[in-house]
PDB file of C-alpha atoms and ligand atoms in Angstrom:
ATOM      1  CA  MET A  21     -26.551   0.069 -24.033  1.00 55.00           C
ATOM      2  CA  ALA A  22     -24.592   0.356 -20.764  1.00 64.00           C
ATOM      3  CA  GLU A  23     -21.252   2.068 -21.045  1.00 79.00           C
ATOM      4  CA  VAL A  24     -18.278  -0.299 -20.791  1.00 89.00           C
ATOM      5  CA  LYS A  25     -15.950   1.125 -18.118  1.00 95.00           C
ATOM      6  CA  LYS A  26     -12.244   0.571 -18.317  1.00 97.00           C
ATOM      7  CA  ALA A  27      -9.536   0.905 -15.663  1.00 98.00           C
ATOM      8  CA  PHE A  28      -5.811   0.256 -15.506  1.00 98.00           C
ATOM      9  CA  VAL A  29      -2.823  -0.394 -13.318  1.00 97.00           C
ATOM     10  CA  CYS A  30       0.172   1.499 -14.566  1.00 97.00           C
ATOM     11  CA  GLY A  31       3.811   1.305 -13.599  1.00 95.00           C
ATOM     12  CA  ASP A  32       7.207   0.524 -15.010  1.00 95.00           C
ATOM     13  CA  PRO A  33       7.681  -2.439 -14.866  1.00 92.00           C
ATOM     14  CA  ILE A  34       4.148  -3.755 -14.350  1.00 93.00           C
ATOM     15  CA  LYS A  35       4.177  -7.461 -15.136  1.00 88.00           C
ATOM     16  CA  HIS A  36       4.570  -8.406 -11.442  1.00 87.00           C
ATOM     17  CA  SER A  37       1.230  -6.796 -10.550  1.00 92.00           C
ATOM     18  CA  ARG A  38      -1.559  -9.026  -9.225  1.00 95.00           C
ATOM     19  CA  SER A  39      -4.094  -6.207  -9.600  1.00 97.00           C
ATOM     20  CA  PRO A  40      -5.403  -7.401 -13.019  1.00 97.00           C
ATOM     21  CA  LEU A  41      -6.158 -10.797 -11.450  1.00 97.00           C
ATOM     22  CA  ILE A  42      -7.942  -9.216  -8.462  1.00 98.00           C
ATOM     23  CA  HIS A  43     -10.083  -6.758 -10.463  1.00 98.00           C
ATOM     24  CA  GLY A  44     -10.658  -9.298 -13.257  1.00 98.00           C
ATOM     25  CA  HIS A  45     -12.017 -11.691 -10.636  1.00 98.00           C
ATOM     26  CA  TRP A  46     -14.507  -9.085  -9.377  1.00 98.00           C
ATOM     27  CA  LEU A  47     -15.576  -8.056 -12.900  1.00 98.00           C
ATOM     28  CA  ASP A  48     -16.436 -11.737 -13.566  1.00 97.00           C
ATOM     29  CA  GLN A  49     -18.005 -12.301 -10.146  1.00 98.00           C
ATOM     30  CA  TYR A  50     -20.353  -9.318 -10.419  1.00 98.00           C
ATOM     31  CA  ASN A  51     -20.918  -9.771 -14.152  1.00 97.00           C
ATOM     32  CA  ILE A  52     -19.791  -6.225 -14.894  1.00 97.00           C
ATOM     33  CA  LYS A  53     -19.045  -5.278 -18.500  1.00 94.00           C
ATOM     34  CA  GLY A  54     -15.724  -3.600 -17.964  1.00 97.00           C
ATOM     35  CA  SER A  55     -12.017  -4.126 -18.189  1.00 98.00           C
ATOM     36  CA  TYR A  56      -8.939  -3.693 -16.027  1.00 98.00           C
ATOM     37  CA  GLU A  57      -5.585  -3.914 -17.741  1.00 97.00           C
ATOM     38  CA  ALA A  58      -1.884  -3.512 -16.981  1.00 97.00           C
ATOM     39  CA  VAL A  59      -0.261  -0.647 -18.893  1.00 97.00           C
ATOM     40  CA  VAL A  60       3.461   0.065 -18.989  1.00 96.00           C
ATOM     41  CA  VAL A  61       3.990   3.806 -18.608  1.00 96.00           C
ATOM     42  CA  SER A  62       7.517   5.151 -18.168  1.00 96.00           C
ATOM     43  CA  PRO A  63       8.190   8.253 -16.051  1.00 96.00           C
ATOM     44  CA  ASP A  64       8.681  10.239 -19.306  1.00 96.00           C
ATOM     45  CA  GLU A  65       5.313   9.114 -20.611  1.00 96.00           C
ATOM     46  CA  LEU A  66       3.414   9.788 -17.384  1.00 96.00           C
ATOM     47  CA  PRO A  67       2.479  13.476 -18.008  1.00 96.00           C
ATOM     48  CA  GLN A  68       1.008  12.668 -21.423  1.00 96.00           C
ATOM     49  CA  PHE A  69      -0.748   9.546 -20.116  1.00 97.00           C
ATOM     50  CA  MET A  70      -2.429  11.602 -17.399  1.00 95.00           C
ATOM     51  CA  ARG A  71      -3.354  14.500 -19.704  1.00 94.00           C
ATOM     52  CA  GLN A  72      -5.075  12.036 -22.022  1.00 95.00           C
ATOM     53  CA  MET A  73      -6.678   9.828 -19.382  1.00 96.00           C
ATOM     54  CA  ILE A  74     -10.198  11.231 -19.571  1.00 95.00           C
ATOM     55  CA  GLU A  75     -10.119  11.700 -23.357  1.00 94.00           C
ATOM     56  CA  ASP A  76      -8.889   8.120 -23.762  1.00 96.00           C
ATOM     57  CA  GLY A  77     -11.961   6.910 -21.912  1.00 95.00           C
ATOM     58  CA  TRP A  78     -10.376   5.592 -18.720  1.00 97.00           C
ATOM     59  CA  ALA A  79     -12.597   5.615 -15.617  1.00 97.00           C
ATOM     60  CA  GLY A  80      -9.351   5.644 -13.623  1.00 98.00           C
ATOM     61  CA  GLY A  81      -6.774   3.241 -12.333  1.00 98.00           C
ATOM     62  CA  ASN A  82      -3.993   2.308  -9.980  1.00 98.00           C
ATOM     63  CA  PHE A  83      -0.534   3.825 -10.039  1.00 97.00           C
ATOM     64  CA  THR A  84       2.415   1.893  -8.729  1.00 94.00           C
ATOM     65  CA  ILE A  85       6.223   2.105  -8.715  1.00 90.00           C
ATOM     66  CA  PRO A  86       7.688   4.509  -9.824  1.00 91.00           C
ATOM     67  CA  HIS A  87       4.681   6.852 -10.181  1.00 87.00           C
ATOM     68  CA  LYS A  88       3.102   7.093  -6.715  1.00 86.00           C
ATOM     69  CA  GLN A  89       4.584  10.525  -5.969  1.00 88.00           C
ATOM     70  CA  ALA A  90       4.729  11.977  -9.499  1.00 90.00           C
ATOM     71  CA  VAL A  91       0.987  11.459  -9.986  1.00 95.00           C
ATOM     72  CA  PHE A  92       0.258  13.830  -7.132  1.00 90.00           C
ATOM     73  CA  GLU A  93       0.913  17.145  -8.880  1.00 90.00           C
ATOM     74  CA  ARG A  94      -1.153  16.162 -11.914  1.00 93.00           C
ATOM     75  CA  LEU A  95      -4.430  15.733 -10.025  1.00 97.00           C
ATOM     76  CA  ASP A  96      -7.231  18.234  -9.439  1.00 96.00           C
ATOM     77  CA  ASN A  97      -8.148  16.762  -6.023  1.00 97.00           C
ATOM     78  CA  VAL A  98      -6.232  14.577  -3.581  1.00 97.00           C
ATOM     79  CA  ASP A  99      -7.713  12.874  -0.493  1.00 97.00           C
ATOM     80  CA  ASP A 100      -6.431  13.304   3.093  1.00 96.00           C
ATOM     81  CA  ALA A 101      -4.791   9.866   3.254  1.00 96.00           C
ATOM     82  CA  ALA A 102      -2.750  10.490   0.092  1.00 96.00           C
ATOM     83  CA  ARG A 103      -1.732  13.890   1.407  1.00 95.00           C
ATOM     84  CA  ALA A 104      -0.559  12.458   4.741  1.00 94.00           C
ATOM     85  CA  ILE A 105       1.172   9.468   3.145  1.00 94.00           C
ATOM     86  CA  GLY A 106       2.679  11.525   0.320  1.00 92.00           C
ATOM     87  CA  ALA A 107       1.713   9.010  -2.361  1.00 93.00           C
ATOM     88  CA  VAL A 108      -1.277   8.296  -4.604  1.00 96.00           C
ATOM     89  CA  ASN A 109      -2.162   4.735  -5.610  1.00 97.00           C
ATOM     90  CA  THR A 110      -5.716   5.184  -6.920  1.00 98.00           C
ATOM     91  CA  VAL A 111      -7.089   7.708  -9.423  1.00 98.00           C
ATOM     92  CA  TRP A 112     -10.661   8.239 -10.602  1.00 98.00           C
ATOM     93  CA  VAL A 113     -12.698  10.793 -12.538  1.00 96.00           C
ATOM     94  CA  GLU A 114     -15.360  12.839 -10.757  1.00 95.00           C
ATOM     95  CA  SER A 115     -17.356  15.582 -12.513  1.00 93.00           C
ATOM     96  CA  GLY A 116     -14.704  15.737 -15.238  1.00 93.00           C
ATOM     97  CA  LYS A 117     -11.888  16.180 -12.718  1.00 95.00           C
ATOM     98  CA  LEU A 118      -8.976  13.857 -11.971  1.00 97.00           C
ATOM     99  CA  CYS A 119      -9.078  12.787  -8.327  1.00 98.00           C
ATOM    100  CA  GLY A 120      -6.579  10.676  -6.414  1.00 98.00           C
ATOM    101  CA  GLY A 121      -6.256   8.903  -3.114  1.00 98.00           C
ATOM    102  CA  ASN A 122      -4.217   6.419  -1.186  1.00 97.00           C
ATOM    103  CA  THR A 123      -5.974   3.193  -0.144  1.00 98.00           C
ATOM    104  CA  ASP A 124      -3.001   1.430   1.501  1.00 97.00           C
ATOM    105  CA  ALA A 125      -3.830   2.560   5.037  1.00 97.00           C
ATOM    106  CA  TYR A 126      -7.487   1.613   4.491  1.00 98.00           C
ATOM    107  CA  GLY A 127      -6.395  -1.799   3.142  1.00 98.00           C
ATOM    108  CA  PHE A 128      -4.103  -2.386   6.088  1.00 98.00           C
ATOM    109  CA  ALA A 129      -6.692  -1.422   8.720  1.00 98.00           C
ATOM    110  CA  THR A 130      -9.572  -3.277   7.058  1.00 98.00           C
ATOM    111  CA  ASN A 131      -7.509  -6.442   6.781  1.00 97.00           C
ATOM    112  CA  LEU A 132      -6.643  -6.301  10.486  1.00 98.00           C
ATOM    113  CA  ASP A 133     -10.328  -5.700  11.286  1.00 97.00           C
ATOM    114  CA  VAL A 134     -11.094  -8.998   9.526  1.00 96.00           C
ATOM    115  CA  GLN A 135      -8.101 -11.098  10.643  1.00 95.00           C
ATOM    116  CA  VAL A 136      -7.340  -9.783  14.160  1.00 96.00           C
ATOM    117  CA  PRO A 137     -10.116  -7.360  15.241  1.00 96.00           C
ATOM    118  CA  LEU A 138      -8.594  -6.824  18.697  1.00 95.00           C
ATOM    119  CA  TRP A 139      -5.824  -4.749  17.074  1.00 97.00           C
ATOM    120  CA  ARG A 140      -7.986  -1.666  17.642  1.00 96.00           C
ATOM    121  CA  SER A 141      -7.440  -1.892  21.382  1.00 95.00           C
ATOM    122  CA  ALA A 142      -3.648  -1.824  20.970  1.00 96.00           C
ATOM    123  CA  GLN A 143      -1.897   1.072  22.708  1.00 96.00           C
ATOM    124  CA  THR A 144       1.747   0.484  21.852  1.00 97.00           C
ATOM    125  CA  THR A 145       2.987  -0.675  18.461  1.00 98.00           C
ATOM    126  CA  ILE A 146       6.413  -1.465  17.056  1.00 98.00           C
ATOM    127  CA  VAL A 147       6.712  -0.826  13.314  1.00 98.00           C
ATOM    128  CA  PHE A 148       9.779  -2.380  11.661  1.00 98.00           C
ATOM    129  CA  GLY A 149      10.937  -0.481   8.569  1.00 97.00           C
ATOM    130  CA  ALA A 150      10.726   3.175   7.531  1.00 97.00           C
ATOM    131  CA  GLY A 151       9.980   3.074   3.780  1.00 93.00           C
ATOM    132  CA  GLY A 152       6.857   4.106   1.878  1.00 90.00           C
ATOM    133  CA  ALA A 153       4.822   1.208   3.256  1.00 93.00           C
ATOM    134  CA  ALA A 154       5.667   2.199   6.844  1.00 96.00           C
ATOM    135  CA  ARG A 155       4.362   5.716   6.179  1.00 96.00           C
ATOM    136  CA  ALA A 156       0.948   4.354   5.142  1.00 96.00           C
ATOM    137  CA  ILE A 157       0.831   2.038   8.137  1.00 98.00           C
ATOM    138  CA  ILE A 158       1.766   4.719  10.657  1.00 98.00           C
ATOM    139  CA  PHE A 159      -1.023   6.879   9.213  1.00 97.00           C
ATOM    140  CA  ALA A 160      -3.440   3.941   9.681  1.00 98.00           C
ATOM    141  CA  LEU A 161      -2.284   3.384  13.273  1.00 98.00           C
ATOM    142  CA  LEU A 162      -2.610   7.049  14.229  1.00 97.00           C
ATOM    143  CA  THR A 163      -6.025   7.234  12.530  1.00 96.00           C
ATOM    144  CA  ALA A 164      -7.079   4.246  14.664  1.00 97.00           C
ATOM    145  CA  GLY A 165      -6.041   6.200  17.768  1.00 96.00           C
ATOM    146  CA  ILE A 166      -2.940   4.178  18.680  1.00 96.00           C
ATOM    147  CA  GLY A 167      -0.946   6.591  20.799  1.00 89.00           C
ATOM    148  CA  LYS A 168       2.553   5.138  20.975  1.00 97.00           C
ATOM    149  CA  ILE A 169       4.576   3.876  18.022  1.00 98.00           C
ATOM    150  CA  PHE A 170       8.206   2.755  18.050  1.00 98.00           C
ATOM    151  CA  LEU A 171       9.689   2.922  14.578  1.00 98.00           C
ATOM    152  CA  VAL A 172      12.649   0.570  14.105  1.00 98.00           C
ATOM    153  CA  ASN A 173      14.959   0.903  11.126  1.00 98.00           C
ATOM    154  CA  ARG A 174      18.459  -0.062   9.964  1.00 97.00           C
ATOM    155  CA  THR A 175      19.035   3.512   8.762  1.00 97.00           C
ATOM    156  CA  LEU A 176      18.158   5.508  11.865  1.00 98.00           C
ATOM    157  CA  GLU A 177      18.021   8.902  10.092  1.00 98.00           C
ATOM    158  CA  ARG A 178      15.308   7.591   7.784  1.00 97.00           C
ATOM    159  CA  ALA A 179      13.231   6.484  10.779  1.00 98.00           C
ATOM    160  CA  GLU A 180      13.820   9.829  12.513  1.00 98.00           C
ATOM    161  CA  GLU A 181      12.698  11.754   9.471  1.00 97.00           C
ATOM    162  CA  LEU A 182       9.535   9.683   9.169  1.00 97.00           C
ATOM    163  CA  ALA A 183       8.840   9.852  12.922  1.00 97.00           C
ATOM    164  CA  ASP A 184       9.283  13.633  12.949  1.00 97.00           C
ATOM    165  CA  SER A 185       6.799  14.063  10.122  1.00 95.00           C
ATOM    166  CA  PHE A 186       4.109  12.433  12.294  1.00 95.00           C
ATOM    167  CA  GLY A 187       4.850  14.143  15.615  1.00 93.00           C
ATOM    168  CA  SER A 188       5.505  12.993  19.164  1.00 95.00           C
ATOM    169  CA  ALA A 189       3.531   9.722  19.077  1.00 97.00           C
ATOM    170  CA  VAL A 190       6.193   8.136  16.847  1.00 98.00           C
ATOM    171  CA  ASN A 191       9.710   7.441  18.186  1.00 98.00           C
ATOM    172  CA  ALA A 192      12.589   6.250  16.014  1.00 98.00           C
ATOM    173  CA  MET A 193      15.128   3.632  17.100  1.00 98.00           C
ATOM    174  CA  ASN A 194      17.560   1.123  15.681  1.00 97.00           C
ATOM    175  CA  TRP A 195      17.249  -2.675  15.723  1.00 96.00           C
ATOM    176  CA  GLY A 196      19.667  -2.976  18.644  1.00 95.00           C
ATOM    177  CA  ASP A 197      17.216  -1.127  20.927  1.00 95.00           C
ATOM    178  CA  ALA A 198      14.049  -2.815  19.683  1.00 96.00           C
ATOM    179  CA  GLY A 199      14.382  -5.980  21.815  1.00 94.00           C
ATOM    180  CA  ALA A 200      14.037  -3.976  25.033  1.00 95.00           C
ATOM    181  CA  LYS A 201      10.734  -2.471  23.807  1.00 96.00           C
ATOM    182  CA  LEU A 202       9.164  -5.839  22.885  1.00 97.00           C
ATOM    183  CA  PRO A 203       7.496  -6.480  26.284  1.00 96.00           C
ATOM    184  CA  GLU A 204       5.638  -3.125  25.979  1.00 96.00           C
ATOM    185  CA  ALA A 205       4.109  -3.808  22.574  1.00 97.00           C
ATOM    186  CA  ASP A 206       0.534  -4.922  21.820  1.00 97.00           C
ATOM    187  CA  LEU A 207       1.113  -4.964  18.074  1.00 98.00           C
ATOM    188  CA  LEU A 208       4.208  -5.743  15.950  1.00 98.00           C
ATOM    189  CA  ILE A 209       4.244  -4.865  12.255  1.00 98.00           C
ATOM    190  CA  ASN A 210       6.940  -5.791   9.762  1.00 96.00           C
ATOM    191  CA  THR A 211       7.034  -3.415   6.789  1.00 95.00           C
ATOM    192  CA  THR A 212      10.602  -4.265   5.720  1.00 94.00           C
ATOM    193  CA  SER A 213      11.519  -6.598   2.905  1.00 90.00           C
ATOM    194  CA  LEU A 214      13.282  -8.836   5.451  1.00 91.00           C
ATOM    195  CA  GLY A 215      11.927 -12.371   5.112  1.00 83.00           C
ATOM    196  CA  MET A 216      10.733 -11.806   1.559  1.00 82.00           C
ATOM    197  CA  ASP A 217      11.919 -14.567  -0.811  1.00 78.00           C
ATOM    198  CA  GLY A 218      15.606 -13.964  -1.526  1.00 85.00           C
ATOM    199  CA  GLN A 219      16.068 -11.448   1.352  1.00 87.00           C
ATOM    200  CA  PRO A 220      17.739 -11.932   4.768  1.00 90.00           C
ATOM    201  CA  ALA A 221      15.574 -13.314   7.596  1.00 87.00           C
ATOM    202  CA  PHE A 222      13.861 -11.126  10.195  1.00 91.00           C
ATOM    203  CA  PRO A 223      16.661 -10.443  12.721  1.00 92.00           C
ATOM    204  CA  LEU A 224      14.845 -10.019  16.054  1.00 94.00           C
ATOM    205  CA  ASP A 225      13.979 -12.867  18.424  1.00 94.00           C
ATOM    206  CA  LEU A 226      10.384 -12.508  19.667  1.00 94.00           C
ATOM    207  CA  SER A 227      10.783 -14.454  22.909  1.00 92.00           C
ATOM    208  CA  ASN A 228      10.435 -11.238  24.955  1.00 92.00           C
ATOM    209  CA  ALA A 229       7.106 -10.348  23.347  1.00 95.00           C
ATOM    210  CA  ARG A 230       3.933 -10.667  25.430  1.00 96.00           C
ATOM    211  CA  SER A 231       1.769 -13.721  24.760  1.00 95.00           C
ATOM    212  CA  ASP A 232      -1.243 -11.591  23.723  1.00 96.00           C
ATOM    213  CA  VAL A 233       0.640  -9.501  21.155  1.00 97.00           C
ATOM    214  CA  ILE A 234      -0.558  -9.417  17.524  1.00 98.00           C
ATOM    215  CA  ALA A 235       2.059  -9.851  14.767  1.00 98.00           C
ATOM    216  CA  SER A 236       1.380  -8.547  11.272  1.00 97.00           C
ATOM    217  CA  ASP A 237       3.536  -8.667   8.141  1.00 96.00           C
ATOM    218  CA  ILE A 238       2.867  -6.777   4.927  1.00 94.00           C
ATOM    219  CA  VAL A 239       5.084  -9.124   2.891  1.00 90.00           C
ATOM    220  CA  TYR A 240       3.021 -11.784   1.064  1.00 90.00           C
ATOM    221  CA  VAL A 241       5.742 -13.662  -0.835  1.00 87.00           C
ATOM    222  CA  PRO A 242       6.067 -15.975   1.021  1.00 89.00           C
ATOM    223  CA  LEU A 243       2.634 -15.801   2.632  1.00 91.00           C
ATOM    224  CA  GLU A 244       4.025 -17.112   5.904  1.00 92.00           C
ATOM    225  CA  THR A 245       7.189 -15.084   6.420  1.00 91.00           C
ATOM    226  CA  PRO A 246       9.881 -16.137   8.941  1.00 91.00           C
ATOM    227  CA  PHE A 247       8.559 -13.301  11.176  1.00 94.00           C
ATOM    228  CA  LEU A 248       5.037 -14.756  11.121  1.00 95.00           C
ATOM    229  CA  SER A 249       6.184 -18.337  11.604  1.00 93.00           C
ATOM    230  CA  MET A 250       8.263 -17.258  14.621  1.00 94.00           C
ATOM    231  CA  ALA A 251       5.172 -15.471  15.991  1.00 96.00           C
ATOM    232  CA  LYS A 252       2.991 -18.550  15.393  1.00 96.00           C
ATOM    233  CA  THR A 253       5.517 -20.801  17.124  1.00 95.00           C
ATOM    234  CA  ARG A 254       5.126 -18.518  20.155  1.00 94.00           C
ATOM    235  CA  GLY A 255       1.341 -18.855  19.906  1.00 95.00           C
ATOM    236  CA  LEU A 256       0.797 -15.179  18.935  1.00 96.00           C
ATOM    237  CA  GLN A 257      -2.121 -13.995  16.803  1.00 96.00           C
ATOM    238  CA  THR A 258      -0.950 -13.175  13.266  1.00 97.00           C
ATOM    239  CA  SER A 259      -2.087 -11.387  10.138  1.00 97.00           C
ATOM    240  CA  ASP A 260      -0.420 -11.887   6.743  1.00 95.00           C
ATOM    241  CA  GLY A 261       0.233  -9.340   3.994  1.00 94.00           C
ATOM    242  CA  LEU A 262      -2.105 -10.699   1.333  1.00 96.00           C
ATOM    243  CA  GLY A 263      -5.224  -9.289   2.984  1.00 96.00           C
ATOM    244  CA  MET A 264      -3.861  -5.728   2.767  1.00 96.00           C
ATOM    245  CA  LEU A 265      -3.238  -6.170  -0.965  1.00 97.00           C
ATOM    246  CA  LEU A 266      -6.817  -7.386  -1.495  1.00 98.00           C
ATOM    247  CA  HIS A 267      -8.536  -4.795   0.702  1.00 98.00           C
ATOM    248  CA  GLN A 268      -6.598  -1.829  -0.710  1.00 98.00           C
ATOM    249  CA  ALA A 269      -8.116  -2.694  -4.088  1.00 98.00           C
ATOM    250  CA  THR A 270     -11.797  -2.366  -3.097  1.00 98.00           C
ATOM    251  CA  PRO A 271     -12.193   1.458  -3.003  1.00 98.00           C
ATOM    252  CA  GLY A 272     -10.783   1.836  -6.529  1.00 98.00           C
ATOM    253  CA  PHE A 273     -13.079  -0.849  -7.926  1.00 98.00           C
ATOM    254  CA  GLU A 274     -16.057   0.916  -6.353  1.00 98.00           C
ATOM    255  CA  LYS A 275     -15.033   4.292  -7.844  1.00 98.00           C
ATOM    256  CA  TRP A 276     -14.609   2.928 -11.388  1.00 98.00           C
ATOM    257  CA  PHE A 277     -17.310   0.266 -11.590  1.00 98.00           C
ATOM    258  CA  GLY A 278     -19.903   1.507  -9.049  1.00 96.00           C
ATOM    259  CA  LEU A 279     -20.000  -1.470  -6.698  1.00 97.00           C
ATOM    260  CA  LYS A 280     -18.078  -2.239  -3.506  1.00 97.00           C
ATOM    261  CA  PRO A 281     -16.603  -5.722  -4.035  1.00 98.00           C
ATOM    262  CA  GLN A 282     -16.144  -8.356  -1.334  1.00 98.00           C
ATOM    263  CA  VAL A 283     -12.807  -9.840  -0.356  1.00 98.00           C
ATOM    264  CA  ASP A 284     -13.651 -13.514   0.123  1.00 96.00           C
ATOM    265  CA  GLU A 285     -11.890 -16.872   0.395  1.00 96.00           C
ATOM    266  CA  VAL A 286     -12.371 -17.659  -3.304  1.00 97.00           C
ATOM    267  CA  LEU A 287     -10.475 -14.522  -4.325  1.00 98.00           C
ATOM    268  CA  ARG A 288      -7.821 -15.063  -1.692  1.00 97.00           C
ATOM    269  CA  GLN A 289      -7.272 -18.645  -2.868  1.00 96.00           C
ATOM    270  CA  ARG A 290      -6.972 -17.491  -6.496  1.00 96.00           C
ATOM    271  CA  ILE A 291      -4.154 -15.148  -5.583  1.00 96.00           C
ATOM    272  CA  VAL A 292      -2.496 -17.753  -3.342  1.00 95.00           C
ATOM    273  CA  ASP A 293      -2.583 -20.223  -6.274  1.00 95.00           C
ATOM    274  CA  ASP A 294      -1.077 -17.585  -8.549  1.00 94.00           C
ATOM    275  CA  LEU A 295       1.644 -16.820  -6.008  1.00 91.00           C
ATOM    276  CA  ASN A 296       2.418 -20.523  -5.670  1.00 89.00           C
ATOM    277  CA  GLY A 297       2.397 -21.290  -9.367  1.00 84.00           C
ATOM    278  CA  GLY A 298       3.222 -17.940 -10.899  1.00 62.00           C
ATOM    279  CA  THR A 299       6.579 -16.662 -12.035  1.00 48.00           C
ATOM    280  CA  ARG A 300       5.720 -12.973 -11.591  1.00 49.00           C
ATOM    281  CA  GLN A 301       7.391 -11.757  -8.411  1.00 45.00           C
TER     282      GLN A 301
HETATM  283  P1  LIG B 411       8.720   0.246   0.751  1.00 86.69           P
HETATM  284  O1  LIG B 411       8.457   1.541   0.064  1.00 86.69           O
HETATM  285  O2  LIG B 411       8.025  -0.936   0.152  1.00 86.69           O
HETATM  286  O3  LIG B 411       8.486   0.327   2.232  1.00 86.69           O
HETATM  287  P2  LIG B 411      11.583   0.686   0.838  1.00 86.69           P
HETATM  288  O4  LIG B 411      11.368   2.155   0.808  1.00 86.69           O
HETATM  289  O5  LIG B 411      12.618   0.081  -0.044  1.00 86.69           O
HETATM  290  O6  LIG B 411      10.265  -0.101   0.484  1.00 86.69           O
HETATM  291  O7  LIG B 411      11.850   0.245   2.357  1.00 86.69           O
HETATM  292  C1  LIG B 411      12.305  -1.009   2.692  1.00 86.69           C
HETATM  293  C2  LIG B 411      12.496  -1.114   4.214  1.00 86.69           C
HETATM  294  O8  LIG B 411      13.120  -2.373   4.481  1.00 86.69           O
HETATM  295  C3  LIG B 411      13.411  -0.054   4.777  1.00 86.69           C
HETATM  296  O9  LIG B 411      12.984   0.244   6.087  1.00 86.69           O
HETATM  297  C4  LIG B 411      14.771  -0.762   4.800  1.00 86.69           C
HETATM  298  O10 LIG B 411      15.674  -0.235   5.738  1.00 86.69           O
HETATM  299  P3  LIG B 411      16.627   1.003   5.346  1.00 86.69           P
HETATM  300  O11 LIG B 411      15.781   2.258   5.402  1.00 86.69           O
HETATM  301  O12 LIG B 411      17.694   0.996   6.373  1.00 86.69           O
HETATM  302  O13 LIG B 411      17.140   0.698   3.955  1.00 86.69           O
HETATM  303  C5  LIG B 411      14.336  -2.157   5.190  1.00 86.69           C
HETATM  304  N1  LIG B 411      15.342  -3.154   4.790  1.00 86.69           N
HETATM  305  C6  LIG B 411      15.532  -3.665   3.565  1.00 86.69           C
HETATM  306  N2  LIG B 411      16.539  -4.566   3.571  1.00 86.69           N
HETATM  307  C7  LIG B 411      17.005  -4.601   4.855  1.00 86.69           C
HETATM  308  C8  LIG B 411      18.051  -5.339   5.535  1.00 86.69           C
HETATM  309  N3  LIG B 411      18.831  -6.210   4.873  1.00 86.69           N
HETATM  310  N4  LIG B 411      18.223  -5.143   6.859  1.00 86.69           N
HETATM  311  C9  LIG B 411      17.439  -4.262   7.544  1.00 86.69           C
HETATM  312  N5  LIG B 411      16.437  -3.530   6.956  1.00 86.69           N
HETATM  313  C10 LIG B 411      16.231  -3.700   5.648  1.00 86.69           C
END
């Protein structure tokens, strides 16, 4: 009888996670006998949870807030992306060893490849926000060979610290200086929580942006953020944040269940319906 594989998403809290819906959809679609469940693990419980992972029969899982950094030191092997981003979101077992990686940059880049493939010819990008998400996105941009990145943040020191960790291609600035850089940009990426339900709107007017610029937001609640609707009003090409969430999930599924799943319209619509009707945000 085939072994039933099981995987998890763990965090604290975890009830907001859409990952069980995404992986559950693929398990059904590909008729795989396996499970993917949300597990609450507090920071205190994390060391024990990880020590027992293999013994408890987990094939691996996703780690989310607040564990993405703490997981690091408890792994036998860590991939290059996780090392550069400084956070692990996916763990799997290989030859009896605990291995970890970060799939956010992959998810971001793969989503743009699908939604706005011309992004790869961008030369100058403005990234808004300097948190953990921005770190993954800057790694994706540099990996794609984009040579000039302006990093805009309310707290300038945070942007400077992040920019310095990536070298001379990334330059930090505050919001007040961002408007003057807009005409240079081929790609605009919002990684801040601005425009998320309940948060202030995106503060920069895009009228100075070029007409062929691509605008991408990693926020997916709402799916069309004020930043994206402003970009659409100007006729710009746009890419929403839901695709990154879906694509970042595929490498983990492949590691645990042995098959690379497809991100298709049916899955996307399932998550959109859940976002529209769900209370978990
Ligand atoms: P994540 O890890 O998801 O990127 P984060 O580390 O909380 O989340 O980062 C959130 C980003 O949104 C930061 O760049 C933050 O700016 P600061 O570094 O100055 O805090 C930005 N952000 C959040 N609320 C903001 C607001 N009201 N105005 C401007 N920027 C804001």
